[in-house]
Coordinates of C-alpha atoms in Angstrom, one line a residue:
M1 CA -26.2 10.9 8.0
V2 CA -22.4 11.3 7.7
A3 CA -22.4 9.2 4.6
G4 CA -25.0 11.4 3.0
A5 CA -27.9 8.9 3.2
R6 CA -30.4 9.7 0.5
D7 CA -34.1 9.1 0.3
W8 CA -34.8 5.8 -1.4
V9 CA -37.4 7.3 -3.8
S10 CA -36.3 10.9 -4.5
G11 CA -32.6 10.2 -4.3
N12 CA -32.1 13.5 -2.5
I13 CA -30.7 14.1 1.0
P14 CA -33.8 14.9 3.0
P15 CA -34.1 17.7 5.5
H16 CA -33.6 16.4 9.0
G17 CA -37.1 17.4 10.2
D18 CA -38.6 15.3 7.4
L19 CA -37.0 12.0 8.5
D20 CA -38.7 8.9 9.9
D21 CA -36.9 6.0 11.6
H22 CA -37.6 3.2 9.2
H23 CA -37.4 -0.6 9.6
I24 CA -35.8 -2.0 6.5
V25 CA -37.3 -5.4 7.1
P26 CA -40.8 -4.6 8.6
A27 CA -41.5 -5.0 12.3
S28 CA -44.7 -6.9 11.5
W29 CA -42.7 -9.6 9.8
G30 CA -40.3 -9.8 12.7
A31 CA -43.1 -10.2 15.2
T32 CA -44.0 -13.6 13.6
N33 CA -40.6 -14.8 12.3
L34 CA -38.0 -13.7 14.9
S35 CA -37.6 -14.1 18.6
G36 CA -37.1 -11.3 21.0
N37 CA -36.5 -7.7 19.8
L38 CA -34.0 -8.6 17.1
I39 CA -36.2 -7.0 14.4
H40 CA -35.7 -3.6 16.2
T41 CA -31.9 -3.7 16.0
I42 CA -30.4 -0.5 14.8
L43 CA -28.8 -2.5 12.0
N44 CA -32.4 -3.0 10.6
R45 CA -33.2 0.7 10.7
T46 CA -32.4 3.7 8.6
P47 CA -33.6 7.4 8.2
L48 CA -36.1 8.0 5.4
T49 CA -38.8 10.6 4.6
A50 CA -42.2 10.0 6.1
E51 CA -43.7 9.6 2.7
T52 CA -41.2 6.9 1.6
N53 CA -41.5 5.1 4.9
R54 CA -45.3 5.0 5.1
N55 CA -46.4 4.9 1.5
V56 CA -43.7 3.0 -0.4
M57 CA -42.3 0.5 2.1
G58 CA -45.1 0.1 4.6
K59 CA -45.4 -3.4 5.9
N60 CA -43.9 -5.0 2.8
L61 CA -40.8 -7.1 2.7
P62 CA -37.8 -5.7 0.8
N63 CA -38.2 -8.4 -1.9
A64 CA -41.6 -6.8 -2.6
Y65 CA -40.8 -3.1 -2.5
L66 CA -37.3 -3.1 -3.9
P67 CA -38.3 -4.5 -7.3
K68 CA -41.0 -1.8 -7.6
M69 CA -38.4 0.9 -6.8
M70 CA -36.0 -0.6 -9.4
Q71 CA -38.7 -0.6 -12.0
Q72 CA -39.5 3.1 -11.3
N73 CA -35.9 4.4 -10.9
G74 CA -33.6 1.8 -12.4
E75 CA -31.6 -0.8 -10.6
A76 CA -28.3 1.1 -10.7
A77 CA -29.8 4.2 -9.0
V78 CA -31.6 2.1 -6.3
R79 CA -28.4 0.1 -5.5
A80 CA -26.4 3.3 -5.3
T81 CA -28.9 5.0 -3.0
L82 CA -29.0 2.0 -0.7
E83 CA -25.2 2.0 -0.5
S84 CA -25.5 5.5 0.9
H85 CA -27.3 3.8 3.8
F86 CA -24.5 1.3 4.3
I87 CA -26.5 -1.5 2.5
S88 CA -23.8 -3.1 0.4
P89 CA -24.4 -5.0 -2.9
A90 CA -24.2 -8.3 -0.9
A91 CA -26.8 -7.0 1.6
F92 CA -29.0 -5.8 -1.2
N93 CA -29.0 -9.2 -2.8
I94 CA -29.9 -10.8 0.5
L95 CA -32.9 -8.5 0.9
L96 CA -34.2 -9.7 -2.5
R97 CA -34.2 -13.4 -1.6
E98 CA -37.5 -15.2 -2.1
P99 CA -38.6 -16.6 0.2
F100 CA -37.0 -14.3 2.9
T101 CA -36.3 -16.3 6.0
S102 CA -35.0 -15.6 9.5
A103 CA -31.6 -16.9 8.3
D104 CA -31.7 -14.4 5.6
F105 CA -32.4 -11.6 8.1
E106 CA -29.5 -12.7 10.2
A107 CA -27.2 -12.7 7.1
F108 CA -28.4 -9.2 6.2
I109 CA -27.7 -7.9 9.7
A110 CA -24.2 -9.4 9.8
E111 CA -23.4 -7.9 6.4
R112 CA -24.7 -4.5 7.3
Q113 CA -22.7 -4.5 10.5
R114 CA -19.6 -5.3 8.6
T115 CA -20.2 -2.5 6.2
I116 CA -20.9 0.0 8.9
Q117 CA -17.8 -1.0 10.8
D118 CA -15.7 -0.7 7.7
A119 CA -17.2 2.8 7.0
I120 CA -16.4 4.0 10.5
E121 CA -12.8 2.8 10.2
S122 CA -12.6 4.5 6.8
L123 CA -14.0 7.7 8.1
L124 CA -11.6 7.9 11.0
I125 CA -8.6 7.1 8.8
K126 CA -9.5 9.7 6.2
E127 CA -10.3 12.2 9.0
R128 CA -13.2 13.4 6.9
L129 CA -15.0 14.6 10.0
D130 CA -12.5 17.4 10.1
L131 CA -13.7 18.8 6.8
P132 CA -15.8 22.0 6.9
P133 CA -19.5 21.3 6.4
K134 CA -19.6 22.5 2.8
L135 CA -16.6 20.4 1.8
R136 CA -18.0 17.4 3.7
E137 CA -21.1 17.8 1.7
L138 CA -19.1 17.8 -1.6
D139 CA -17.2 14.8 -0.4
T140 CA -20.5 12.9 0.2
D141 CA -21.7 14.0 -3.3
V142 CA -18.5 12.6 -4.9
E143 CA -18.8 9.3 -3.0
F144 CA -22.4 9.0 -4.2
I145 CA -21.3 9.5 -7.8
E146 CA -18.7 6.8 -7.4
L147 CA -21.3 4.4 -6.1
R148 CA -23.6 5.1 -9.0
L149 CA -20.9 4.8 -11.5
R150 CA -20.1 1.3 -10.2
A151 CA -23.7 0.4 -10.4
V152 CA -24.1 1.7 -14.0
I153 CA -20.9 -0.1 -15.0
E154 CA -22.0 -3.4 -13.5
N155 CA -25.4 -3.1 -15.1
S156 CA -24.0 -2.2 -18.5
L157 CA -21.4 -5.0 -18.5
E158 CA -24.2 -7.4 -17.3
G159 CA -22.0 -8.6 -14.4
E160 CA -19.3 -10.0 -16.8
V161 CA -16.0 -9.7 -15.0
E162 CA -14.2 -10.8 -18.2
L163 CA -15.1 -7.5 -19.9
L164 CA -12.9 -5.4 -17.6
P165 CA -9.9 -3.9 -19.3
S166 CA -6.8 -6.1 -18.5
H167 CA -4.9 -3.4 -16.7
V168 CA -7.9 -2.6 -14.5
A169 CA -8.5 -6.3 -13.8
Q170 CA -4.9 -6.8 -12.8
R171 CA -4.8 -3.8 -10.4
T172 CA -8.1 -4.7 -8.7
T173 CA -6.9 -8.3 -8.3
E174 CA -3.7 -7.2 -6.7
R175 CA -5.6 -4.9 -4.3
I176 CA -8.0 -7.6 -3.3
H177 CA -5.2 -10.1 -2.6
R178 CA -3.5 -7.5 -0.4
A179 CA -6.8 -6.9 1.4
E180 CA -7.4 -10.7 1.9
R181 CA -3.9 -11.1 3.4
Q182 CA -4.7 -8.3 5.9
N183 CA -8.2 -9.4 6.7
A184 CA -8.9 -13.2 6.9
A185 CA -12.6 -12.5 7.3
L186 CA -12.9 -10.8 3.9
D187 CA -15.6 -12.5 1.7
G188 CA -13.3 -13.7 -1.0
Q189 CA -16.3 -15.1 -3.0
R190 CA -17.8 -11.6 -3.3
Y191 CA -14.7 -10.2 -4.8
T192 CA -14.7 -12.6 -7.7
T193 CA -17.8 -10.8 -8.9
L194 CA -17.8 -7.7 -11.0
A195 CA -19.5 -5.7 -8.3
G196 CA -16.9 -6.8 -5.8
K197 CA -14.0 -5.9 -8.1
L198 CA -15.4 -2.5 -8.9
E199 CA -15.2 -1.7 -5.2
Y200 CA -11.4 -1.8 -5.6
C201 CA -11.4 0.5 -8.6
D202 CA -10.3 4.1 -8.2
L203 CA -12.1 6.9 -10.0
R204 CA -9.7 7.0 -13.0
E205 CA -10.1 3.2 -13.5
L206 CA -13.8 3.6 -13.6
Q207 CA -13.2 6.2 -16.3
D208 CA -10.9 3.7 -18.2
I209 CA -13.7 1.1 -18.1
V210 CA -16.3 3.5 -19.5
A211 CA -14.1 5.1 -22.1
G212 CA -12.3 1.9 -23.2
K213 CA -12.4 1.3 -26.9
T214 CA -14.3 -2.0 -26.8
L215 CA -16.7 -0.9 -24.0
W216 CA -17.5 2.6 -25.0
P217 CA -20.4 1.6 -27.3
R218 CA -22.2 0.4 -24.1
F219 CA -21.9 3.9 -22.5
E220 CA -21.9 6.4 -25.4
A221 CA -25.6 7.0 -25.4
R222 CA -25.5 8.0 -21.7
F223 CA -22.3 10.0 -21.6
G224 CA -22.2 11.7 -25.0
T225 CA -18.6 12.2 -26.1
K226 CA -15.3 10.9 -24.7
E227 CA -14.0 14.4 -24.6
S228 CA -16.7 15.8 -22.4
L229 CA -16.5 12.7 -20.2
A230 CA -12.8 13.1 -19.8
T231 CA -13.2 16.8 -18.8
K232 CA -15.8 16.0 -16.1
F233 CA -13.8 13.1 -14.8
G234 CA -10.8 15.4 -14.5
Q235 CA -12.8 18.0 -12.6
L236 CA -14.3 15.5 -10.3
A237 CA -10.9 13.7 -9.7
E238 CA -9.2 17.1 -8.9
L239 CA -11.9 17.9 -6.3
R240 CA -11.9 14.3 -4.9
N241 CA -8.1 14.3 -4.5
G242 CA -8.1 17.6 -2.6
L243 CA -10.9 16.4 -0.3
R244 CA -9.4 13.0 0.4
H245 CA -5.8 14.1 0.9
S246 CA -6.5 17.2 3.0
R247 CA -5.2 19.6 0.3
S248 CA -6.3 23.2 0.1
I249 CA -9.1 23.6 -2.5
D250 CA -9.2 26.8 -4.4
E251 CA -12.4 28.4 -5.7
V252 CA -11.8 27.3 -9.3
T253 CA -11.3 23.6 -8.3
R254 CA -14.4 23.8 -6.1
M255 CA -16.6 25.4 -8.7
E256 CA -15.5 23.0 -11.5
G257 CA -15.9 20.1 -9.2
E258 CA -19.5 21.2 -8.3
A259 CA -20.2 21.5 -12.0
A260 CA -18.9 18.0 -12.6
I261 CA -21.1 16.7 -9.7
L262 CA -24.2 18.3 -11.3
W263 CA -23.3 16.8 -14.7
F264 CA -22.7 13.3 -13.4
N265 CA -25.9 13.4 -11.3
H266 CA -27.9 14.3 -14.4
T267 CA -26.1 11.8 -16.6
L268 CA -26.3 8.9 -14.2
A269 CA -30.0 9.5 -13.7
K270 CA -30.8 8.6 -17.3

């Protein structure tokens, strides 16, 4: 739960006592399509509320229950929520495959393992476990907003990489190239997509995409005015920088950051 895993239907962080250990791909499917106990691997499990586990997922495959969730809550929100469970966009797309085969299951498990390993490394490097509980909760909230922003941008731009502002595209390409040199196993194909490139955008670059002159009409109905958007991005960025760089956070920064979190949660839920 360090990543602030949210319930797949409500989008809230559920109380610990209300959690069920859920198979993402159902055990009943694994019993007839996989050998051994592979279906029960921890990489195919995640904590969810009892209601979501039993009444929404049940014995259905992800390619059956995820489209229903997207229809109810919107694709951007569902993708962002699943990312809080270390289910990357690539893993999400694998789960939607039709038909879903044993090879797809193995691909999903491999991708989720990579995502979790990256998250553990990131957590240790950032030393976020040393944050006080309240600040760690705020850090989780900020990260969730970043995930939802990426999903909203990808959806609004309809996956078209060419629509990225030139300076954002250049910076992300440079970062991806550096990452590829450092990690030969990096999935280069994924990072040619808009979703992949957005993973290498910082918070201010996400703001530049949304508020850019040519792209703003795609976002205006959701965010209102550029002025209010800039204010909230500024408050969120100030809080985020304090959290991620182990700086002291005064009460004003914390309260303004909390207000920005509430605003973004409301705005991104539209």
